[in-house]
Amino acid sequence: MDPRVVARLRCPVCHDSLTEVDTGGSRALRCPRRHSFDIARQGYVNLLTGRVAHSGDTAGMIAARADFLSGGHFDIVSTALTEAASADAYPLVVDAGAGTGRHLSSVLEVAPEAVGLALDVSKSASRRAARAHPRVTAALADTWRRLPLADASAALLLNVFAPRNGAEFRRVLAPGGRLLVVTPATDHLTELVTALGLLRVDPTKADRVAASMAGHFTEESTTVHRQVLALSRAEVATLVGMGPSAWHTDPVGLAARIGVLAEPVRVTVAVRLGTYRPASPV
Ligand SMILES: C[S@@+](CC[C@H](N)C(=O)[O-])C[C@H]1O[C@@H](n2cnc3c(N)ncnc32)[C@H](O)[C@@H]1O
Ligand SMILES: [Zn+2]
C-alpha cells in the first residue's frame, strides 16, 4: 500500500500507527500492539472492528453505480469537486463513503502530488475503489465510528451522497484543510421520483447537513449544479439500481413502470456542493 497513506492511518483498536507486514503469503497492516488488519488480494485493507450495523451498498448497487458513472452521467459532480479542489496542494485527500472511487480519482487528476484514501463500509465498493486510480488506497471503515486516521492527517475531505460525521471529519482534517460535501438538491431526479415512485429527497436535507456540521465546521460557500440528462430506459434502470430506492421499491412493478417511459427519458441531476472550513476552537 502507498506508504504516504499508511503513515497517516491509525489502528482502529488502539489508535497507534500501522506498518505493512508480510504474514506468510499475504499482507496486513499491524500496530505495535500486534492488532492486525488483512489487506485483501483485491488491494484494500479491512479496518473494521466488531459488528457493523449496516454493510453499505451491495455488489449489485456498486456494479450499477460503476456502470452509470462510467457513462459520464454524473460528471457534473466530479467537475464541481475538481473545480472546488484545484486551488490547493494536498498530501492526502480522503473520501468518506467513496463508493467506486470515481469522484476521488477525478480530484487526484487535478492534484498530481496528492494521494487518495477511499473509505467505505462496503466490500464491493472498496474492491472497486482499490483499482480506481494508481494513487488511491482503499480501506473498509465505518463513518459512524472513529475513523482510522491520525488527527489532522487530511488536507481535503470529500463526502458525496454518503453519511457525515462532523466530529470525526473535524478531527482528521488538517488546520486550513477543507471539507467538500455533495448532497442532492430537492429536485434531484425529480422526474423519476414522480414517474416511478422513487424515494423523494428529504426537503429538510440542507438543514440536516448544516446541523451535522454545526460546531465542527463553518460553511464557506454553497453552489448548486444542475443538468438535464437524456437517458435510455436501460440507463434509467441502472440509475435506479444504484440508489436507495433499490432497497425500498418492488422490483417487478418498478421494471414495468420503467418499461413504459418514453425515450429519451429526461432526468434532472441537481446537487448542492458545500465547502466547509474547520471551526476555530472555542
Ligand atoms: C450513494 S453511495 C455514494 C458513493 C460515492 N460517494 C459516489 O457518489 O459515487 C453511498 C456510499 O456510502 C457508503 N456507506 C454507507 N454507510 C456508510 C458508513 N456508515 N460508513 C462508510 N460508508 C458508508 C455506501 O456503501 C456507498 O458506497
Ligand atoms: Zn492497535
mmCIF file of C-alpha atoms and ligand atoms in Angstrom:
data_model
loop_
_atom_site.group_PDB
_atom_site.id
_atom_site.type_symbol
_atom_site.label_atom_id
_atom_site.label_comp_id
_atom_site.label_asym_id
_atom_site.label_seq_id
_atom_site.Cartn_x
_atom_site.Cartn_y
_atom_site.Cartn_z
ATOM 1 C CA MET A 1 0.000 0.000 0.000
ATOM 2 C CA ASP A 2 1.135 3.572 -0.554
ATOM 3 C CA PRO A 3 3.466 4.409 2.382
ATOM 4 C CA ARG A 4 2.292 8.045 2.349
ATOM 5 C CA VAL A 5 -1.238 6.833 3.134
ATOM 6 C CA VAL A 6 -0.202 4.096 5.590
ATOM 7 C CA ALA A 7 1.794 6.700 7.553
ATOM 8 C CA ARG A 8 -1.460 8.576 8.211
ATOM 9 C CA LEU A 9 -3.622 5.539 9.011
ATOM 10 C CA ARG A 10 -4.188 4.551 12.643
ATOM 11 C CA CYS A 11 -5.078 1.269 14.325
ATOM 12 C CA PRO A 12 -8.876 1.242 14.804
ATOM 13 C CA VAL A 13 -8.430 -0.569 18.155
ATOM 14 C CA CYS A 14 -5.663 1.363 19.957
ATOM 15 C CA HIS A 15 -5.131 4.353 17.577
ATOM 16 C CA ASP A 16 -1.391 3.709 17.297
ATOM 17 C CA SER A 17 0.453 3.833 13.956
ATOM 18 C CA LEU A 18 0.361 0.966 11.438
ATOM 19 C CA THR A 19 3.033 -0.660 9.314
ATOM 20 C CA GLU A 20 2.668 -3.061 6.413
ATOM 21 C CA VAL A 21 3.887 -6.593 7.127
ATOM 22 C CA ASP A 22 4.122 -9.914 5.326
ATOM 23 C CA THR A 23 2.052 -12.584 7.091
ATOM 24 C CA GLY A 24 3.328 -15.609 5.173
ATOM 25 C CA GLY A 25 1.920 -15.200 1.687
ATOM 26 C CA SER A 26 -0.488 -12.380 2.374
ATOM 27 C CA ARG A 27 -0.063 -8.806 3.597
ATOM 28 C CA ALA A 28 -1.502 -6.922 6.537
ATOM 29 C CA LEU A 29 -1.239 -3.651 8.426
ATOM 30 C CA ARG A 30 -0.118 -4.110 12.020
ATOM 31 C CA CYS A 31 0.296 -1.793 15.026
ATOM 32 C CA PRO A 32 2.993 -2.119 17.753
ATOM 33 C CA ARG A 33 0.444 -3.979 19.989
ATOM 34 C CA ARG A 34 0.055 -6.503 17.158
ATOM 35 C CA HIS A 35 -3.521 -5.677 16.200
ATOM 36 C CA SER A 36 -3.515 -6.879 12.610
ATOM 37 C CA PHE A 37 -5.684 -5.963 9.606
ATOM 38 C CA ASP A 38 -5.699 -8.006 6.414
ATOM 39 C CA ILE A 39 -5.011 -6.494 3.038
ATOM 40 C CA ALA A 40 -7.382 -8.308 0.679
ATOM 41 C CA ARG A 41 -5.957 -9.689 -2.535
ATOM 42 C CA GLN A 42 -8.090 -7.068 -4.331
ATOM 43 C CA GLY A 43 -5.875 -4.428 -2.682
ATOM 44 C CA TYR A 44 -7.998 -2.841 0.068
ATOM 45 C CA VAL A 45 -7.365 -3.106 3.822
ATOM 46 C CA ASN A 46 -10.129 -4.082 6.232
ATOM 47 C CA LEU A 47 -10.023 -1.625 9.154
ATOM 48 C CA LEU A 48 -13.464 -2.542 10.513
ATOM 49 C CA THR A 49 -13.682 -3.893 14.028
ATOM 50 C CA GLY A 50 -16.565 -5.688 15.714
ATOM 51 C CA ARG A 51 -20.034 -5.828 14.279
ATOM 52 C CA VAL A 52 -21.018 -3.270 11.640
ATOM 53 C CA ALA A 53 -24.634 -2.097 11.804
ATOM 54 C CA HIS A 54 -25.006 -1.757 8.025
ATOM 55 C CA SER A 55 -22.784 -3.318 5.383
ATOM 56 C CA GLY A 56 -23.233 -0.456 2.891
ATOM 57 C CA ASP A 57 -24.062 -0.727 -0.775
ATOM 58 C CA THR A 58 -24.463 -4.230 -2.182
ATOM 59 C CA ALA A 59 -22.406 -5.684 -5.035
ATOM 60 C CA GLY A 60 -25.376 -5.068 -7.374
ATOM 61 C CA MET A 61 -25.717 -1.415 -6.362
ATOM 62 C CA ILE A 62 -21.977 -0.809 -6.726
ATOM 63 C CA ALA A 63 -21.897 -2.510 -10.152
ATOM 64 C CA ALA A 64 -24.845 -0.323 -11.249
ATOM 65 C CA ARG A 65 -23.067 2.786 -9.902
ATOM 66 C CA ALA A 66 -19.809 1.905 -11.719
ATOM 67 C CA ASP A 67 -21.752 1.329 -14.922
ATOM 68 C CA PHE A 68 -23.776 4.549 -14.695
ATOM 69 C CA LEU A 69 -20.847 6.773 -13.672
ATOM 70 C CA SER A 70 -18.658 5.353 -16.451
ATOM 71 C CA GLY A 71 -21.265 6.679 -18.903
ATOM 72 C CA GLY A 72 -20.294 10.172 -17.684
ATOM 73 C CA HIS A 73 -23.828 10.967 -16.463
ATOM 74 C CA PHE A 74 -22.658 12.248 -13.078
ATOM 75 C CA ASP A 75 -19.523 14.004 -14.353
ATOM 76 C CA ILE A 76 -21.196 17.232 -13.256
ATOM 77 C CA VAL A 77 -20.449 16.074 -9.687
ATOM 78 C CA SER A 78 -16.791 15.270 -10.414
ATOM 79 C CA THR A 79 -16.392 18.587 -12.225
ATOM 80 C CA ALA A 80 -17.887 20.562 -9.340
ATOM 81 C CA LEU A 81 -15.480 18.801 -6.950
ATOM 82 C CA THR A 82 -12.395 19.297 -9.111
ATOM 83 C CA GLU A 83 -13.209 22.984 -9.614
ATOM 84 C CA ALA A 84 -13.555 23.454 -5.873
ATOM 85 C CA ALA A 85 -10.420 21.403 -5.141
ATOM 86 C CA SER A 86 -7.961 22.581 -7.756
ATOM 87 C CA ALA A 87 -6.640 25.629 -5.904
ATOM 88 C CA ASP A 88 -4.784 23.673 -3.202
ATOM 89 C CA ALA A 89 -1.831 21.296 -2.966
ATOM 90 C CA TYR A 90 -2.562 18.248 -0.836
ATOM 91 C CA PRO A 91 -0.644 15.384 0.654
ATOM 92 C CA LEU A 92 -3.787 13.350 1.428
ATOM 93 C CA VAL A 93 -7.329 13.568 0.047
ATOM 94 C CA VAL A 94 -9.845 11.386 1.914
ATOM 95 C CA ASP A 95 -13.249 10.417 0.512
ATOM 96 C CA ALA A 96 -15.649 9.191 3.222
ATOM 97 C CA GLY A 97 -18.238 6.885 1.623
ATOM 98 C CA ALA A 98 -16.247 6.823 -1.611
ATOM 99 C CA GLY A 99 -18.248 4.141 -3.454
ATOM 100 C CA THR A 100 -16.418 3.197 -6.645
ATOM 101 C CA GLY A 101 -13.754 5.897 -6.097
ATOM 102 C CA ARG A 102 -14.601 7.710 -9.321
ATOM 103 C CA HIS A 103 -15.012 11.212 -7.839
ATOM 104 C CA LEU A 104 -11.860 10.838 -5.712
ATOM 105 C CA SER A 105 -9.946 9.777 -8.845
ATOM 106 C CA SER A 106 -11.141 12.899 -10.678
ATOM 107 C CA VAL A 107 -9.874 15.094 -7.838
ATOM 108 C CA LEU A 108 -6.485 13.304 -7.868
ATOM 109 C CA GLU A 109 -6.213 14.069 -11.583
ATOM 110 C CA VAL A 110 -6.116 17.805 -10.783
ATOM 111 C CA ALA A 111 -3.810 17.295 -7.766
ATOM 112 C CA PRO A 112 -0.799 15.437 -9.192
ATOM 113 C CA GLU A 113 1.152 15.462 -5.900
ATOM 114 C CA ALA A 114 -1.725 14.114 -3.821
ATOM 115 C CA VAL A 115 -2.557 10.596 -2.678
ATOM 116 C CA GLY A 116 -6.128 9.494 -2.041
ATOM 117 C CA LEU A 117 -7.802 7.333 0.580
ATOM 118 C CA ALA A 118 -11.211 5.857 -0.271
ATOM 119 C CA LEU A 119 -13.122 4.863 2.873
ATOM 120 C CA ASP A 120 -16.326 2.857 2.611
ATOM 121 C CA VAL A 121 -18.140 0.259 4.703
ATOM 122 C CA SER A 122 -18.982 -1.802 1.605
ATOM 123 C CA LYS A 123 -16.561 -4.523 0.475
ATOM 124 C CA SER A 124 -17.773 -4.273 -3.118
ATOM 125 C CA ALA A 125 -17.125 -0.524 -3.070
ATOM 126 C CA SER A 126 -13.623 -0.942 -1.599
ATOM 127 C CA ARG A 127 -12.750 -3.583 -4.194
ATOM 128 C CA ARG A 128 -13.611 -1.152 -6.991
ATOM 129 C CA ALA A 129 -12.031 1.864 -5.338
ATOM 130 C CA ALA A 130 -8.734 -0.015 -4.813
ATOM 131 C CA ARG A 131 -8.279 -0.138 -8.583
ATOM 132 C CA ALA A 132 -9.938 3.186 -9.454
ATOM 133 C CA HIS A 133 -6.672 5.163 -9.715
ATOM 134 C CA PRO A 134 -2.952 4.421 -9.187
ATOM 135 C CA ARG A 135 -2.840 6.927 -6.290
ATOM 136 C CA VAL A 136 -5.969 5.662 -4.498
ATOM 137 C CA THR A 137 -5.665 3.429 -1.422
ATOM 138 C CA ALA A 138 -8.926 1.833 -0.262
ATOM 139 C CA ALA A 139 -9.947 0.832 3.259
ATOM 140 C CA LEU A 140 -13.085 -0.600 4.819
ATOM 141 C CA ALA A 141 -14.201 1.782 7.563
ATOM 142 C CA ASP A 142 -17.464 2.944 9.112
ATOM 143 C CA THR A 143 -18.137 6.702 9.050
ATOM 144 C CA TRP A 144 -20.232 6.385 12.240
ATOM 145 C CA ARG A 145 -17.220 5.199 14.228
ATOM 146 C CA ARG A 146 -13.836 6.737 14.928
ATOM 147 C CA LEU A 147 -12.118 6.996 11.532
ATOM 148 C CA PRO A 148 -8.840 5.021 11.218
ATOM 149 C CA LEU A 149 -6.830 8.183 10.605
ATOM 150 C CA ALA A 150 -4.414 10.335 12.603
ATOM 151 C CA ASP A 151 -5.567 13.741 13.841
ATOM 152 C CA ALA A 152 -5.135 16.492 11.223
ATOM 153 C CA SER A 153 -3.975 13.957 8.607
ATOM 154 C CA ALA A 154 -6.161 15.008 5.654
ATOM 155 C CA ALA A 155 -5.793 18.229 3.704
ATOM 156 C CA LEU A 156 -9.037 17.710 1.814
ATOM 157 C CA LEU A 157 -12.045 15.608 2.735
ATOM 158 C CA LEU A 158 -14.759 14.633 0.255
ATOM 159 C CA ASN A 159 -18.220 13.413 1.182
ATOM 160 C CA VAL A 160 -20.564 12.697 -1.723
ATOM 161 C CA PHE A 161 -24.088 11.330 -1.173
ATOM 162 C CA ALA A 162 -22.812 9.484 1.899
ATOM 163 C CA PRO A 163 -23.141 9.629 5.716
ATOM 164 C CA ARG A 164 -21.409 12.501 7.548
ATOM 165 C CA ASN A 165 -19.713 12.535 10.934
ATOM 166 C CA GLY A 166 -18.960 16.176 11.782
ATOM 167 C CA ALA A 167 -16.831 15.470 14.857
ATOM 168 C CA GLU A 168 -14.651 12.877 13.151
ATOM 169 C CA PHE A 169 -14.332 14.882 9.933
ATOM 170 C CA ARG A 170 -13.121 17.800 12.061
ATOM 171 C CA ARG A 171 -10.602 15.636 13.956
ATOM 172 C CA VAL A 172 -8.943 14.188 10.838
ATOM 173 C CA LEU A 173 -8.881 17.409 8.826
ATOM 174 C CA ALA A 174 -5.686 19.489 8.972
ATOM 175 C CA PRO A 175 -5.987 23.108 10.100
ATOM 176 C CA GLY A 176 -6.536 25.075 6.921
ATOM 177 C CA GLY A 177 -7.987 21.987 5.241
ATOM 178 C CA ARG A 178 -11.371 21.860 3.569
ATOM 179 C CA LEU A 179 -14.365 19.577 3.521
ATOM 180 C CA LEU A 180 -16.442 19.320 0.335
ATOM 181 C CA VAL A 181 -19.931 17.870 0.866
ATOM 182 C CA VAL A 182 -22.198 16.937 -2.053
ATOM 183 C CA THR A 183 -25.875 16.310 -1.307
ATOM 184 C CA PRO A 184 -28.926 16.019 -3.551
ATOM 185 C CA ALA A 185 -30.952 19.223 -4.075
ATOM 186 C CA THR A 186 -34.723 18.880 -3.694
ATOM 187 C CA ASP A 187 -35.311 18.437 -7.449
ATOM 188 C CA HIS A 188 -32.603 15.766 -7.904
ATOM 189 C CA LEU A 189 -34.003 13.053 -10.211
ATOM 190 C CA THR A 190 -37.417 14.677 -9.789
ATOM 191 C CA GLU A 191 -38.914 13.214 -12.997
ATOM 192 C CA LEU A 192 -38.136 9.682 -11.793
ATOM 193 C CA VAL A 193 -39.461 10.375 -8.322
ATOM 194 C CA THR A 194 -42.791 11.268 -9.913
ATOM 195 C CA ALA A 195 -42.924 8.604 -12.662
ATOM 196 C CA LEU A 196 -41.503 5.672 -10.712
ATOM 197 C CA GLY A 197 -42.435 6.446 -7.127
ATOM 198 C CA LEU A 198 -38.803 6.668 -6.001
ATOM 199 C CA LEU A 199 -37.799 7.997 -2.614
ATOM 200 C CA ARG A 200 -38.140 11.766 -2.532
ATOM 201 C CA VAL A 201 -35.197 13.927 -1.387
ATOM 202 C CA ASP A 202 -35.938 14.984 2.174
ATOM 203 C CA PRO A 203 -36.942 18.671 1.920
ATOM 204 C CA THR A 204 -35.095 19.331 5.198
ATOM 205 C CA LYS A 205 -31.877 17.791 3.807
ATOM 206 C CA ALA A 206 -29.933 21.087 3.661
ATOM 207 C CA ASP A 207 -30.902 21.844 7.283
ATOM 208 C CA ARG A 208 -29.869 18.358 8.412
ATOM 209 C CA VAL A 209 -26.485 18.709 6.694
ATOM 210 C CA ALA A 210 -25.986 22.090 8.369
ATOM 211 C CA ALA A 211 -26.946 20.585 11.747
ATOM 212 C CA SER A 212 -24.463 17.700 11.380
ATOM 213 C CA MET A 213 -21.651 20.204 10.728
ATOM 214 C CA ALA A 214 -22.635 22.741 13.394
ATOM 215 C CA GLY A 215 -19.907 23.384 15.957
ATOM 216 C CA HIS A 216 -17.345 21.461 13.887
ATOM 217 C CA PHE A 217 -17.246 23.412 10.618
ATOM 218 C CA THR A 218 -18.203 26.763 9.188
ATOM 219 C CA GLU A 219 -19.677 26.855 5.716
ATOM 220 C CA GLU A 220 -17.582 28.901 3.317
ATOM 221 C CA SER A 221 -19.808 28.652 0.239
ATOM 222 C CA THR A 222 -22.564 26.640 -1.401
ATOM 223 C CA THR A 223 -23.070 26.141 -5.106
ATOM 224 C CA VAL A 224 -25.891 24.309 -6.865
ATOM 225 C CA HIS A 225 -25.194 22.325 -10.024
ATOM 226 C CA ARG A 226 -27.972 21.235 -12.401
ATOM 227 C CA GLN A 227 -28.109 19.352 -15.653
ATOM 228 C CA VAL A 228 -30.871 17.567 -17.563
ATOM 229 C CA LEU A 229 -29.797 14.130 -18.794
ATOM 230 C CA ALA A 230 -31.361 12.314 -21.757
ATOM 231 C CA LEU A 231 -31.308 8.630 -20.831
ATOM 232 C CA SER A 232 -32.370 5.331 -22.339
ATOM 233 C CA ARG A 233 -34.727 3.109 -20.319
ATOM 234 C CA ALA A 234 -31.793 0.773 -19.625
ATOM 235 C CA GLU A 235 -29.799 3.689 -18.189
ATOM 236 C CA VAL A 236 -32.779 4.675 -16.032
ATOM 237 C CA ALA A 237 -32.910 1.115 -14.680
ATOM 238 C CA THR A 238 -29.186 1.300 -13.849
ATOM 239 C CA LEU A 239 -29.600 4.702 -12.181
ATOM 240 C CA VAL A 240 -32.456 3.392 -10.023
ATOM 241 C CA GLY A 241 -30.445 0.265 -9.185
ATOM 242 C CA MET A 242 -27.549 2.208 -7.711
ATOM 243 C CA GLY A 243 -29.625 4.340 -5.356
ATOM 244 C CA PRO A 244 -31.546 3.920 -2.128
ATOM 245 C CA SER A 245 -34.763 3.064 -3.976
ATOM 246 C CA ALA A 246 -33.119 -0.257 -4.857
ATOM 247 C CA TRP A 247 -33.767 -1.241 -1.217
ATOM 248 C CA HIS A 248 -37.302 0.048 -0.949
ATOM 249 C CA THR A 249 -39.155 -0.496 -4.210
ATOM 250 C CA ASP A 250 -40.887 -3.613 -5.564
ATOM 251 C CA PRO A 251 -38.615 -4.690 -8.490
ATOM 252 C CA VAL A 252 -41.322 -6.109 -10.781
ATOM 253 C CA GLY A 253 -43.575 -3.050 -10.538
ATOM 254 C CA LEU A 254 -40.559 -0.801 -10.996
ATOM 255 C CA ALA A 255 -39.418 -2.595 -14.177
ATOM 256 C CA ALA A 256 -42.958 -2.289 -15.575
ATOM 257 C CA ARG A 257 -43.035 1.451 -14.880
ATOM 258 C CA ILE A 258 -39.595 1.943 -16.480
ATOM 259 C CA GLY A 259 -40.759 -0.123 -19.498
ATOM 260 C CA VAL A 260 -43.431 2.438 -20.450
ATOM 261 C CA LEU A 261 -41.244 5.567 -20.188
ATOM 262 C CA ALA A 262 -40.797 7.451 -23.487
ATOM 263 C CA GLU A 263 -37.183 7.646 -24.672
ATOM 264 C CA PRO A 264 -35.088 9.654 -24.270
ATOM 265 C CA VAL A 265 -36.064 9.932 -20.625
ATOM 266 C CA ARG A 266 -35.296 13.449 -19.356
ATOM 267 C CA VAL A 267 -33.886 13.357 -15.834
ATOM 268 C CA THR A 268 -32.671 16.333 -13.784
ATOM 269 C CA VAL A 269 -29.433 15.954 -11.844
ATOM 270 C CA ALA A 270 -29.381 18.625 -9.134
ATOM 271 C CA VAL A 271 -26.731 18.676 -6.424
ATOM 272 C CA ARG A 272 -25.534 21.064 -3.784
ATOM 273 C CA LEU A 273 -21.800 21.385 -3.075
ATOM 274 C CA GLY A 274 -20.977 22.843 0.327
ATOM 275 C CA THR A 275 -17.406 23.941 1.116
ATOM 276 C CA TYR A 276 -16.550 23.898 4.815
ATOM 277 C CA ARG A 277 -13.578 25.050 6.893
ATOM 278 C CA PRO A 278 -12.838 23.643 10.352
ATOM 279 C CA ALA A 279 -14.455 25.827 13.002
ATOM 280 C CA SER A 280 -11.948 27.689 15.173
ATOM 281 C CA PRO A 281 -11.507 26.149 18.614
ATOM 282 C CA VAL A 282 -13.650 27.802 21.322
HETATM 283 C C1 LIG B 1 -24.943 6.807 -2.571
HETATM 284 S S1 LIG B 1 -23.390 5.969 -2.413
HETATM 285 C C2 LIG B 1 -22.237 7.250 -2.935
HETATM 286 C C3 LIG B 1 -20.908 6.710 -3.355
HETATM 287 C C4 LIG B 1 -19.924 7.755 -3.938
HETATM 288 N N1 LIG B 1 -19.616 8.792 -2.976
HETATM 289 C C5 LIG B 1 -20.480 8.356 -5.205
HETATM 290 O O1 LIG B 1 -21.007 9.474 -5.151
HETATM 291 O O2 LIG B 1 -20.428 7.699 -6.232
HETATM 292 C C6 LIG B 1 -23.153 5.912 -0.652
HETATM 293 C C7 LIG B 1 -21.894 5.171 -0.240
HETATM 294 O O3 LIG B 1 -21.741 5.303 1.173
HETATM 295 C C8 LIG B 1 -21.368 4.041 1.696
HETATM 296 N N2 LIG B 1 -21.759 3.994 3.116
HETATM 297 C C9 LIG B 1 -22.996 3.848 3.643
HETATM 298 N N3 LIG B 1 -22.933 3.856 5.001
HETATM 299 C C10 LIG B 1 -21.624 4.024 5.333
HETATM 300 C C11 LIG B 1 -20.911 4.115 6.560
HETATM 301 N N4 LIG B 1 -21.542 4.034 7.735
HETATM 302 N N5 LIG B 1 -19.577 4.261 6.529
HETATM 303 C C12 LIG B 1 -18.911 4.337 5.341
HETATM 304 N N6 LIG B 1 -19.526 4.264 4.137
HETATM 305 C C13 LIG B 1 -20.859 4.127 4.126
HETATM 306 C C14 LIG B 1 -22.101 3.033 0.819
HETATM 307 O O4 LIG B 1 -21.531 1.747 0.878
HETATM 308 C C15 LIG B 1 -21.948 3.697 -0.554
HETATM 309 O O5 LIG B 1 -20.795 3.287 -1.222
HETATM 310 ZN ZN ZN B 2 -3.555 -1.424 17.796
#
